[in-house]
């Protein structure tokens, strides 16, 4: 099997991504997502998407949907938390 070295992969993708290689920008964005580095991921996915790399465009769209869903769920929790309970103590 192949041993995964994320540090090496990141360095290689970054070099190619900075040179404008759309697929490397996409792969770097995915790697950053895996590392929960969403802002960096969005930046590189955006660069790939701006070069018409369709998978990056789809992934950015999916991120928007997930973030909107999470925001709505949090807002709902805050509303429920701030409302007085009907339970009698």
Tab-separated table of C-alpha atoms in Angstrom:
chain	number	residue	atom	x	y	z
A	1	UNK	CA	0.000	0.000	0.000
A	2	UNK	CA	0.859	3.659	-0.253
A	3	UNK	CA	1.726	5.526	2.910
A	4	UNK	CA	-0.119	8.824	3.029
A	5	UNK	CA	2.078	11.780	3.921
A	6	UNK	CA	-0.256	14.771	4.178
A	7	UNK	CA	2.615	17.185	4.789
A	8	UNK	CA	4.368	16.129	1.599
A	9	UNK	CA	1.097	16.103	-0.342
A	10	UNK	CA	0.270	19.587	0.914
A	11	UNK	CA	3.674	20.896	-0.143
A	12	UNK	CA	3.396	19.357	-3.619
A	13	UNK	CA	-0.183	20.520	-4.146
A	14	UNK	CA	0.695	24.003	-2.875
A	15	UNK	CA	3.571	24.377	-5.337
A	16	UNK	CA	1.363	23.383	-8.268
A	17	UNK	CA	-1.649	25.326	-6.961
A	18	UNK	CA	0.367	28.528	-6.653
A	19	UNK	CA	1.464	28.008	-10.265
A	20	UNK	CA	-2.227	28.021	-11.254
A	21	UNK	CA	-2.900	24.297	-11.678
A	22	UNK	CA	-6.654	23.960	-11.115
A	23	UNK	CA	-6.679	20.281	-10.145
A	24	UNK	CA	-3.966	20.924	-7.539
A	25	UNK	CA	-5.957	23.868	-6.201
A	26	UNK	CA	-8.945	21.543	-5.876
A	27	UNK	CA	-6.916	18.795	-4.179
A	28	UNK	CA	-5.345	21.316	-1.810
A	29	UNK	CA	-8.803	22.623	-0.969
A	30	UNK	CA	-9.989	19.090	-0.190
A	31	UNK	CA	-6.924	18.478	1.964
A	32	UNK	CA	-7.592	21.674	3.923
A	33	UNK	CA	-11.215	20.626	4.421
A	34	UNK	CA	-10.011	17.316	5.821
A	35	UNK	CA	-7.889	19.340	8.263
A	36	UNK	CA	-10.911	21.555	9.185
A	37	UNK	CA	-9.187	24.585	7.648
A	38	UNK	CA	-12.354	25.810	5.959
A	39	UNK	CA	-11.224	29.337	5.051
A	40	UNK	CA	-8.068	28.080	3.336
A	41	UNK	CA	-10.104	25.349	1.628
A	42	UNK	CA	-12.613	27.889	0.359
A	43	UNK	CA	-9.841	30.064	-1.048
A	44	UNK	CA	-8.235	27.245	-3.065
A	45	UNK	CA	-11.554	25.757	-4.144
A	46	UNK	CA	-12.583	29.227	-5.295
A	47	UNK	CA	-9.422	29.552	-7.378
A	48	UNK	CA	-10.063	26.173	-8.996
A	49	UNK	CA	-13.723	27.022	-9.539
A	50	UNK	CA	-12.783	30.311	-11.220
A	51	UNK	CA	-10.850	28.204	-13.766
A	52	UNK	CA	-14.041	26.220	-14.475
A	53	UNK	CA	-12.930	23.195	-12.474
A	54	UNK	CA	-16.454	21.842	-11.988
A	55	UNK	CA	-15.740	19.584	-9.002
A	56	UNK	CA	-14.503	22.617	-7.064
A	57	UNK	CA	-17.655	24.526	-7.946
A	58	UNK	CA	-19.827	21.638	-6.749
A	59	UNK	CA	-17.851	21.258	-3.513
A	60	UNK	CA	-18.128	24.996	-2.799
A	61	UNK	CA	-21.875	24.781	-3.363
A	62	UNK	CA	-22.086	21.816	-0.987
A	63	UNK	CA	-20.123	23.764	1.636
A	64	UNK	CA	-22.550	26.665	1.314
A	65	UNK	CA	-25.509	24.329	1.834
A	66	UNK	CA	-23.893	22.667	4.862
A	67	UNK	CA	-22.929	25.991	6.442
A	68	UNK	CA	-26.406	27.437	5.863
A	69	UNK	CA	-27.988	24.326	7.361
A	70	UNK	CA	-25.686	24.519	10.388
A	71	UNK	CA	-26.476	28.223	10.821
A	72	UNK	CA	-30.223	27.565	10.692
A	73	UNK	CA	-29.921	24.698	13.184
A	74	UNK	CA	-27.929	26.889	15.573
A	75	UNK	CA	-30.459	29.710	15.263
A	76	UNK	CA	-33.272	27.255	16.020
A	77	UNK	CA	-31.418	25.975	19.092
A	78	UNK	CA	-30.888	29.541	20.309
A	79	UNK	CA	-34.594	30.333	19.903
A	80	UNK	CA	-35.593	27.167	21.743
A	81	UNK	CA	-33.065	27.845	24.503
A	82	UNK	CA	-34.236	31.424	24.987
A	83	UNK	CA	-37.925	30.505	25.281
A	84	UNK	CA	-39.222	29.806	28.793
A	85	UNK	CA	-39.898	26.194	29.553
A	86	UNK	CA	-43.500	25.053	29.961
A	87	UNK	CA	-42.434	22.566	32.592
A	88	UNK	CA	-43.457	23.231	36.183
A	89	UNK	CA	-40.887	22.583	38.876
